[in-house]
Amino acid sequence: MTECGQEYKDLAEVDGKYLWHPFTQMRGYVDEKPPIIEQGEGCILIDVDGNRYIDAVSSLWTNIHGHRKEALDRALVDQVGKLAHSTLLGLSGVPAIRLAKSLIEIAPEGLTRVFYSDSGSTAVEIALKIAFQYHRQAPGGDPNKQKFIHLSNAYHGDTIGSVSVGGIDLFHSMYKELLFKTIKVTSPYCYRCAFEKSYPSCGMECLSDMEDAMAKHHHEAAALIVEPIVQGAGGILVQPPGYLKRVRELCTRFGVFMIADEVAVGFGRTGKMFACQHEGVSPDIMAVAKGITGGYLPLAATLASEKIYEGFLGEYEEFKTFFHGHTYTGNALACAVAIANLEVFEKERTIENLQAKIAHFTKKLEPFTSLAHVGDVRQCGFMVGIELVANRETKEPFTPEKRTGHRVITEARKRGVIIRPLGDVVVLMPPLAISLQEMDQICDATYESIRVITEAADYGRL
Ligand SMILES: *Cc1c(COP(=O)(O)O)cnc(C)c1O
């Protein structure tokens, strides 16, 4: 590692003086000398001092085909030459139209309409508002259905509506008084099963919990929202096989819309284009964001079924319009890059080629389970969570002030790998374009970092 140069020092000073970083305790932030990234090249990020790091969390779960991907760069430049932005409120735009068609072509069957916004949080807000409004006004709707069912450990974004259906106390308890009331059911977190059972002999007792909640609340529940297959920010919690299909069945049986939040899991991250497709599930509403532009620009979409869409049709004076729209909705630059992103998926057979990489990843993760403080290794496709614990027998967590996860990722940085933990769950989520050699580097650096930090002789006393 090179020493920090003058440019770094100058920028860091301004950073510390003016910027307020997201999900970051700013006290002590500058002292940790976080890299200041200046360039990208494939799966590599390069800082102002010329240090190179593998982007092993895809710049927060967004990047797909690597940085400075030629086809995406070109799409952006071409679109700039035509138009950067015009509104979709009452007008239309070329890239927004073309992208909508492409999204519907690859989405689970039954989703027929695309409503754009700018982030995962807004895509979720929109999904909730659509389900709610549908029931107030559609011929088949039921105005008593005003509530939402969601899972513990869920993460659906940071705006008030999406926080209301979230289930991570650390993020949500602060805002409790601001949030609307919901129906929360226990999520499948098999390593720490709330029912103290183990899969598969458990018969998925967590589903009985959901079934009970549905039986009790379906008359007042507009929709259930779920991250399909993997709860991401909750700790990369992989659902047992068959779980999602049964959730879909329960929603259908009880007449509750199913909202799939594919913001993290969509666009190949789990090994299929959308996670719902692992179990042949079609949600009524689907939220997508992160990977939609290949990690280039902020764009999101909420997809809905024709039945739901039709619930908003009416005469102008009936006011059945969906009164929602962010200013930059359907931004032309973002949509143009998103189209190019999907074209690369097809042209390079990204999903097909991913399968061998996933198998390699699985193999590289095997040794982790023998580390003394690794409690659980969870993987679904390119989403990996390594849960660190103080005691493997009792599964007792490390105390938060130890910041074990944070120490590990700081150590990994010294080894040229950028990762970001969720508490003491070390997350690996490389771009789908990662090479096998880079994947080996990520796994080796992470393994060493966990070992060095947690097996230090004096770690217990730190
Ligand atoms: C990241 C995420 C969101 C929020 O997306 P933003 O673009 O950060 O608003 C919502 N749901 C899931 C599952 C996510 O992982």
Coordinates of C-alpha atoms and ligand atoms in Angstrom, one line a residue:
M1 CA 0.0 0.0 0.0
T2 CA 1.3 3.4 -1.0
E3 CA 1.3 6.3 1.4
C4 CA -1.5 8.9 1.3
G5 CA -0.5 11.6 -1.2
Q6 CA -1.2 15.3 -1.0
E7 CA -4.3 15.0 -3.2
Y8 CA -5.7 12.5 -0.7
K9 CA -4.9 14.8 2.2
D10 CA -6.6 17.8 0.6
L11 CA -9.7 15.8 -0.4
A12 CA -10.0 14.1 2.9
E13 CA -9.9 17.4 4.7
V14 CA -12.8 18.7 2.6
D15 CA -14.6 15.3 2.9
G16 CA -14.4 15.6 6.7
K17 CA -15.5 19.1 6.7
Y18 CA -18.5 19.0 4.3
L19 CA -19.8 15.5 3.7
W20 CA -22.2 13.5 5.8
H21 CA -21.9 9.8 4.8
P22 CA -24.9 7.4 4.8
F23 CA -25.1 4.7 7.4
T24 CA -21.8 6.0 8.8
Q25 CA -20.9 7.1 12.3
M26 CA -19.1 10.3 11.3
R27 CA -17.1 10.6 14.5
G28 CA -13.8 9.0 13.8
Y29 CA -14.7 8.5 10.1
V30 CA -11.8 10.6 8.7
D31 CA -9.3 9.2 11.1
E32 CA -9.8 5.7 9.6
K33 CA -8.5 7.0 6.3
P34 CA -11.2 5.5 4.0
P35 CA -10.1 5.3 0.4
I36 CA -11.2 8.0 -1.9
I37 CA -12.2 6.3 -5.1
E38 CA -11.4 8.0 -8.4
Q39 CA -11.6 5.4 -11.1
G40 CA -13.0 2.0 -12.0
E41 CA -11.8 -0.7 -14.4
G42 CA -13.8 -3.9 -14.6
C43 CA -14.2 -5.2 -11.1
I44 CA -11.4 -3.0 -9.8
L45 CA -11.8 0.4 -8.0
I46 CA -8.8 2.7 -8.0
D47 CA -8.3 5.4 -5.3
V48 CA -6.6 8.8 -5.7
D49 CA -3.3 7.3 -4.6
G50 CA -3.4 4.7 -7.3
N51 CA -4.2 1.8 -4.9
R52 CA -6.3 -0.9 -6.5
Y53 CA -9.1 -2.8 -4.8
I54 CA -11.5 -5.5 -5.9
D55 CA -15.0 -4.2 -5.6
A56 CA -16.3 -7.2 -3.8
V57 CA -19.7 -5.7 -2.8
S58 CA -20.5 -4.4 -6.3
S59 CA -20.5 -0.8 -5.0
L60 CA -23.3 -1.7 -2.6
W61 CA -24.9 -4.5 -4.6
T62 CA -25.4 -2.5 -7.8
N63 CA -22.6 -3.3 -10.2
I64 CA -23.2 -6.2 -12.7
H65 CA -20.9 -6.2 -15.7
G66 CA -18.0 -4.3 -14.1
H67 CA -17.1 -0.6 -14.1
R68 CA -16.5 1.2 -17.4
K69 CA -18.2 -1.5 -19.4
E70 CA -17.9 -0.3 -22.9
A71 CA -21.5 -1.1 -24.0
L72 CA -22.9 0.8 -21.1
D73 CA -20.5 3.7 -21.4
R74 CA -21.5 4.0 -25.1
A75 CA -25.2 3.9 -24.4
L76 CA -24.8 6.7 -21.9
V77 CA -22.7 8.8 -24.3
D78 CA -25.1 8.2 -27.2
Q79 CA -28.1 9.2 -25.1
V80 CA -26.3 12.4 -23.8
G81 CA -26.0 13.3 -27.5
K82 CA -29.8 13.2 -27.8
L83 CA -31.4 14.1 -24.5
A84 CA -30.5 13.8 -20.8
H85 CA -34.0 14.2 -19.3
S86 CA -37.6 15.0 -20.1
T87 CA -40.6 14.3 -18.0
L88 CA -42.9 11.2 -18.1
L89 CA -45.7 13.2 -16.5
G90 CA -48.1 13.3 -19.4
L91 CA -45.4 12.9 -22.0
S92 CA -43.2 9.9 -23.0
G93 CA -39.6 9.2 -23.8
V94 CA -37.9 6.8 -26.1
P95 CA -35.6 4.9 -23.6
A96 CA -38.4 4.7 -21.0
I97 CA -40.7 3.0 -23.5
R98 CA -38.1 0.6 -24.8
L99 CA -36.9 -0.4 -21.3
A100 CA -40.4 -1.0 -20.1
K101 CA -40.9 -3.5 -22.9
S102 CA -37.6 -5.3 -22.1
L103 CA -38.4 -5.5 -18.4
I104 CA -41.8 -7.0 -19.0
E105 CA -40.2 -9.6 -21.4
I106 CA -37.8 -10.9 -18.7
A107 CA -40.1 -10.4 -15.6
P108 CA -42.1 -13.3 -14.0
E109 CA -45.3 -14.0 -16.0
G110 CA -48.3 -11.8 -15.2
L111 CA -46.4 -8.6 -14.6
T112 CA -47.4 -6.3 -17.4
R113 CA -46.9 -2.7 -16.3
V114 CA -43.9 -0.6 -15.4
F115 CA -43.9 2.4 -13.1
Y116 CA -40.5 4.1 -12.8
S117 CA -38.8 5.9 -9.9
D118 CA -35.3 6.5 -8.6
S119 CA -34.4 4.2 -5.8
G120 CA -35.3 0.9 -4.1
S121 CA -37.1 2.8 -1.4
T122 CA -39.3 4.7 -3.8
A123 CA -40.0 1.5 -5.7
V124 CA -41.3 -0.1 -2.5
E125 CA -43.3 3.0 -1.4
I126 CA -45.0 2.9 -4.8
A127 CA -45.7 -0.8 -4.4
L128 CA -47.3 -0.2 -1.0
K129 CA -49.4 2.8 -2.2
I130 CA -50.5 0.9 -5.3
A131 CA -51.8 -2.1 -3.3
F132 CA -53.5 0.3 -0.8
Q133 CA -55.1 2.5 -3.4
Y134 CA -56.3 -0.5 -5.5
H135 CA -58.3 -1.7 -2.6
R136 CA -59.9 1.7 -2.0
Q137 CA -61.2 2.1 -5.5
A138 CA -61.0 -1.0 -7.8
P139 CA -64.3 -2.8 -8.5
G140 CA -62.8 -6.0 -6.9
G141 CA -61.1 -4.1 -4.1
D142 CA -61.9 -4.1 -0.4
P143 CA -61.4 -0.7 1.4
N144 CA -60.9 -2.6 4.7
K145 CA -57.7 -3.9 3.4
Q146 CA -55.3 -1.2 4.6
K147 CA -52.5 -3.1 6.3
F148 CA -49.3 -4.8 5.3
I149 CA -47.8 -8.1 6.3
H150 CA -44.0 -8.3 6.4
L151 CA -41.2 -10.3 7.8
S152 CA -38.9 -9.9 10.7
N153 CA -35.3 -9.1 9.5
A154 CA -36.8 -7.5 6.4
Y155 CA -35.2 -4.5 4.8
H156 CA -37.1 -2.5 2.2
G157 CA -35.5 0.9 2.2
D158 CA -35.2 4.0 4.3
T159 CA -38.2 6.2 3.5
I160 CA -41.0 6.1 6.1
G161 CA -43.3 3.7 4.2
S162 CA -40.5 1.2 3.5
V163 CA -39.1 1.5 7.0
S164 CA -42.6 0.8 8.3
V165 CA -42.5 -2.7 6.6
G166 CA -38.9 -3.2 7.7
G167 CA -37.9 -5.5 10.5
I168 CA -34.4 -4.6 11.5
D169 CA -34.6 -3.0 14.9
L170 CA -31.2 -1.3 14.6
F171 CA -32.5 0.7 11.7
H172 CA -36.1 1.0 12.6
S173 CA -36.7 1.4 16.3
M174 CA -35.5 5.1 16.3
Y175 CA -38.4 6.0 14.0
K176 CA -41.1 3.9 15.6
E177 CA -43.4 6.8 16.4
L178 CA -43.4 7.9 12.7
L179 CA -44.3 4.5 11.3
F180 CA -47.6 3.0 10.4
K181 CA -48.8 -0.2 12.0
T182 CA -48.1 -3.5 10.3
I183 CA -48.5 -7.2 10.8
K184 CA -45.0 -8.7 11.4
V185 CA -44.4 -12.4 10.9
T186 CA -41.3 -14.4 11.8
S187 CA -38.8 -14.8 8.9
P188 CA -36.9 -18.0 8.2
Y189 CA -33.4 -17.4 9.7
C190 CA -32.4 -21.0 10.0
Y191 CA -29.2 -20.5 11.8
R192 CA -31.0 -18.7 14.6
C193 CA -34.4 -20.3 14.2
A194 CA -37.0 -18.5 16.3
F195 CA -38.8 -21.8 16.9
E196 CA -35.5 -23.6 17.8
K197 CA -36.1 -26.2 15.0
S198 CA -33.8 -27.2 12.2
Y199 CA -34.5 -27.6 8.5
P200 CA -35.9 -29.8 7.0
S201 CA -37.4 -31.7 10.0
C202 CA -39.0 -28.4 11.1
G203 CA -41.6 -28.6 8.4
M204 CA -41.0 -24.9 8.0
E205 CA -42.8 -23.8 11.2
C206 CA -42.1 -20.2 10.2
L207 CA -44.8 -20.7 7.5
S208 CA -47.3 -21.7 10.1
D209 CA -46.7 -18.4 11.8
M210 CA -47.4 -16.7 8.5
E211 CA -50.5 -18.8 7.9
D212 CA -51.8 -17.9 11.3
A213 CA -51.3 -14.2 10.7
M214 CA -53.0 -14.5 7.3
A215 CA -56.0 -16.3 8.7
K216 CA -56.3 -13.7 11.4
H217 CA -55.6 -10.6 9.4
H218 CA -56.4 -11.2 5.7
H219 CA -59.6 -9.2 5.9
E220 CA -57.5 -6.1 6.7
A221 CA -54.3 -6.9 4.8
A222 CA -53.8 -5.3 1.4
A223 CA -50.5 -7.0 0.7
L224 CA -47.6 -9.0 2.0
I225 CA -44.1 -7.8 1.1
V226 CA -41.2 -10.1 1.0
E227 CA -37.6 -10.2 -0.3
P228 CA -37.7 -13.4 -2.3
I229 CA -35.2 -16.2 -1.6
V230 CA -32.7 -14.0 0.3
Q231 CA -33.3 -11.3 2.9
G232 CA -30.3 -9.1 2.1
A233 CA -29.6 -6.4 4.6
G234 CA -31.0 -8.6 7.4
G235 CA -27.8 -10.6 7.1
I236 CA -28.0 -12.5 3.8
L237 CA -30.6 -14.9 5.2
V238 CA -31.3 -17.6 2.6
Q239 CA -34.8 -19.0 2.7
P240 CA -35.3 -22.8 2.7
P241 CA -36.3 -24.3 -0.6
G242 CA -40.1 -24.2 -1.2
Y243 CA -40.6 -21.3 1.3
L244 CA -41.4 -18.7 -1.4
K245 CA -43.7 -20.9 -3.3
R246 CA -45.7 -21.5 -0.1
V247 CA -45.8 -17.8 0.6
R248 CA -47.3 -17.3 -2.8
E249 CA -49.9 -20.0 -2.2
L250 CA -50.9 -18.4 1.1
C251 CA -51.2 -15.0 -0.5
T252 CA -53.5 -16.5 -3.2
R253 CA -55.5 -18.5 -0.7
F254 CA -56.2 -15.5 1.5
G255 CA -56.6 -12.9 -1.2
V256 CA -53.6 -10.8 -0.2
F257 CA -51.4 -9.3 -2.9
M258 CA -47.8 -10.5 -2.9
I259 CA -45.2 -7.7 -3.3
A260 CA -41.7 -9.1 -4.2
D261 CA -38.9 -6.8 -3.3
E262 CA -36.3 -7.8 -5.9
V263 CA -34.2 -4.6 -5.3
A264 CA -31.2 -6.6 -4.0
V265 CA -31.8 -10.1 -5.5
G266 CA -32.9 -9.0 -9.0
F267 CA -30.8 -8.9 -12.2
G268 CA -28.9 -12.2 -11.7
R269 CA -27.6 -11.8 -8.2
T270 CA -29.0 -15.2 -7.0
G271 CA -28.2 -17.0 -10.2
K272 CA -31.4 -16.4 -12.1
M273 CA -32.6 -13.1 -13.6
F274 CA -35.1 -12.7 -10.8
A275 CA -35.1 -14.6 -7.5
C276 CA -38.9 -15.4 -7.8
Q277 CA -37.9 -17.5 -10.8
H278 CA -36.2 -20.1 -8.6
E279 CA -39.6 -21.2 -7.5
G280 CA -41.7 -20.3 -10.5
V281 CA -43.4 -17.6 -8.5
S282 CA -45.2 -14.6 -10.0
P283 CA -45.8 -11.8 -7.6
D284 CA -48.6 -9.3 -8.1
I285 CA -46.2 -6.4 -7.7
M286 CA -42.4 -6.4 -8.0
A287 CA -39.9 -3.7 -7.0
V288 CA -36.5 -3.5 -8.8
A289 CA -33.7 -1.1 -8.5
K290 CA -30.0 -1.7 -7.6
G291 CA -28.8 -3.8 -10.6
I292 CA -31.2 -2.3 -13.1
T293 CA -28.6 0.1 -14.6
G294 CA -25.7 -2.3 -14.0
G295 CA -24.6 -0.1 -11.2
Y296 CA -24.4 3.1 -13.3
L297 CA -27.2 5.4 -12.4
P298 CA -30.1 5.7 -9.9
L299 CA -33.2 4.1 -11.4
A300 CA -36.0 1.9 -10.1
A301 CA -39.2 0.3 -11.3
T302 CA -42.3 -1.1 -9.8
L303 CA -44.0 -3.7 -11.9
A304 CA -47.6 -4.6 -11.5
S305 CA -50.2 -7.0 -13.0
E306 CA -52.8 -6.0 -15.5
K307 CA -55.5 -6.6 -12.9
I308 CA -54.0 -4.1 -10.5
Y309 CA -53.3 -1.6 -13.3
E310 CA -56.9 -1.8 -14.4
G311 CA -58.0 -0.9 -10.9
F312 CA -56.7 2.6 -11.6
L313 CA -58.6 3.2 -14.8
G314 CA -61.6 5.4 -14.8
E315 CA -63.1 8.7 -15.8
Y316 CA -60.9 11.7 -14.9
E317 CA -63.4 13.0 -12.3
E318 CA -63.4 9.6 -10.5
F319 CA -59.9 10.5 -9.4
K320 CA -58.6 6.9 -9.7
T321 CA -55.3 8.2 -11.1
F322 CA -52.2 7.1 -9.3
F323 CA -51.2 10.4 -7.8
H324 CA -47.5 9.7 -7.5
G325 CA -44.5 10.6 -9.6
H326 CA -40.9 11.6 -8.8
T327 CA -39.5 14.5 -10.8
Y328 CA -36.8 12.4 -12.5
T329 CA -39.1 9.4 -13.2
G330 CA -38.0 7.5 -16.2
N331 CA -34.8 9.5 -16.7
A332 CA -33.6 9.1 -20.3
L333 CA -29.9 8.5 -19.4
A334 CA -30.7 6.0 -16.7
C335 CA -33.1 4.1 -19.0
A336 CA -30.7 4.1 -21.9
V337 CA -28.0 2.5 -19.7
A338 CA -30.5 0.0 -18.3
I339 CA -31.4 -1.1 -21.8
A340 CA -27.7 -1.6 -22.6
N341 CA -27.4 -3.5 -19.3
L342 CA -30.1 -6.0 -20.3
E343 CA -28.6 -6.3 -23.8
V344 CA -25.2 -7.3 -22.3
F345 CA -27.0 -9.9 -20.2
E346 CA -28.3 -11.4 -23.4
K347 CA -25.3 -11.0 -25.6
E348 CA -22.8 -12.3 -23.1
R349 CA -25.1 -15.0 -21.7
T350 CA -24.3 -13.6 -18.3
I351 CA -26.7 -15.8 -16.3
E352 CA -25.7 -19.0 -18.2
N353 CA -22.0 -18.3 -17.6
L354 CA -22.6 -17.4 -14.0
Q355 CA -23.4 -21.0 -13.0
A356 CA -19.8 -22.3 -13.1
K357 CA -18.7 -19.2 -11.2
I358 CA -21.3 -19.9 -8.5
A359 CA -20.1 -23.5 -8.1
H360 CA -16.5 -22.2 -7.8
F361 CA -17.6 -19.7 -5.2
T362 CA -19.2 -22.5 -3.2
K363 CA -16.0 -24.4 -3.3
K364 CA -13.9 -21.4 -2.2
L365 CA -16.3 -20.9 0.8
E366 CA -15.8 -24.4 2.2
P367 CA -12.7 -23.7 4.2
F368 CA -14.4 -20.8 6.0
T369 CA -16.5 -23.1 8.1
S370 CA -13.4 -24.4 9.9
L371 CA -12.4 -21.0 11.2
A372 CA -13.0 -20.8 14.9
H373 CA -15.3 -17.8 14.9
V374 CA -17.3 -18.5 11.7
G375 CA -20.8 -19.6 12.9
D376 CA -22.6 -19.9 9.6
V377 CA -21.8 -19.5 5.9
R378 CA -24.8 -18.7 3.7
Q379 CA -24.8 -18.5 -0.1
C380 CA -27.3 -18.1 -2.8
G381 CA -25.6 -17.5 -6.1
F382 CA -23.5 -14.4 -5.8
M383 CA -24.9 -13.4 -2.4
V384 CA -22.7 -14.6 0.4
G385 CA -23.0 -13.9 4.2
I386 CA -20.4 -15.2 6.7
E387 CA -21.7 -14.8 10.2
L388 CA -19.0 -14.3 12.8
V389 CA -19.7 -15.4 16.4
A390 CA -17.9 -15.3 19.7
N391 CA -18.8 -18.9 20.5
R392 CA -19.6 -21.5 17.9
E393 CA -21.2 -23.9 20.3
T394 CA -23.6 -21.4 21.8
K395 CA -23.8 -19.1 18.7
E396 CA -23.2 -16.2 21.1
P397 CA -22.5 -13.0 19.1
F398 CA -19.5 -10.8 19.6
T399 CA -20.4 -7.6 21.6
P400 CA -21.1 -4.7 19.3
E401 CA -18.3 -2.4 20.7
K402 CA -15.8 -4.9 19.4
R403 CA -16.9 -4.0 15.8
T404 CA -15.6 -7.4 14.6
G405 CA -17.2 -7.1 11.2
H406 CA -15.8 -3.7 10.7
R407 CA -12.4 -4.8 11.8
V408 CA -12.5 -7.6 9.3
I409 CA -13.4 -5.4 6.4
T410 CA -10.7 -2.9 7.3
E411 CA -8.2 -5.7 7.3
A412 CA -9.5 -6.9 3.9
R413 CA -8.9 -3.4 2.5
K414 CA -5.2 -3.7 3.4
R415 CA -5.3 -6.9 1.2
G416 CA -6.8 -5.0 -1.7
V417 CA -10.5 -6.0 -1.3
I418 CA -13.4 -3.7 -0.6
I419 CA -16.2 -5.3 1.3
R420 CA -18.9 -4.0 3.7
P421 CA -20.3 -6.0 6.6
L422 CA -23.8 -6.1 8.0
G423 CA -22.9 -6.1 11.7
D424 CA -20.9 -9.2 12.2
V425 CA -22.0 -10.8 8.9
V426 CA -19.2 -10.4 6.4
V427 CA -20.9 -9.9 3.0
L428 CA -19.4 -10.9 -0.3
M429 CA -21.3 -9.9 -3.4
P430 CA -19.0 -9.3 -6.4
P431 CA -20.1 -8.1 -9.8
L432 CA -21.4 -10.9 -11.9
A433 CA -18.5 -10.1 -14.3
I434 CA -15.9 -11.1 -11.7
S435 CA -13.1 -13.5 -12.9
L436 CA -12.3 -16.7 -11.2
Q437 CA -8.9 -15.4 -10.3
E438 CA -10.4 -12.3 -8.7
M439 CA -12.9 -14.4 -6.9
D440 CA -10.1 -16.4 -5.4
Q441 CA -8.4 -13.2 -4.3
I442 CA -11.6 -12.0 -2.6
C443 CA -12.1 -15.3 -0.8
D444 CA -8.4 -15.6 0.2
A445 CA -8.2 -12.0 1.5
T446 CA -11.5 -12.4 3.4
Y447 CA -10.4 -15.7 4.9
E448 CA -7.1 -14.3 6.1
S449 CA -8.8 -11.1 7.4
I450 CA -11.3 -13.1 9.5
R451 CA -8.5 -15.3 10.8
V452 CA -6.1 -12.5 11.6
I453 CA -8.8 -10.5 13.5
T454 CA -10.7 -13.2 15.3
E455 CA -7.8 -15.5 16.1
A456 CA -5.5 -12.9 17.5
A457 CA -4.4 -14.2 20.9
D458 CA -5.6 -11.1 22.7
Y459 CA -8.9 -10.7 20.8
G460 CA -11.0 -11.7 23.7
R461 CA -9.5 -8.8 25.7
L462 CA -9.7 -6.1 23.1
Ligands
LIG1 C1 -31.2 -1.6 -1.0 C2 -32.6 -2.1 -0.8 C3 -33.7 -1.3 -0.8 C4 -33.6 0.2 -0.9 O1 -33.0 0.7 -2.1 P1 -32.4 2.2 -2.1 O2 -32.0 2.3 -3.6 O3 -31.2 2.2 -1.2 O4 -33.5 3.1 -1.7 C5 -34.9 -1.8 -0.8 N1 -35.1 -3.2 -0.7 C6 -34.1 -4.0 -0.6 C7 -34.3 -5.5 -0.6 C8 -32.8 -3.5 -0.7 O5 -31.7 -4.4 -0.6

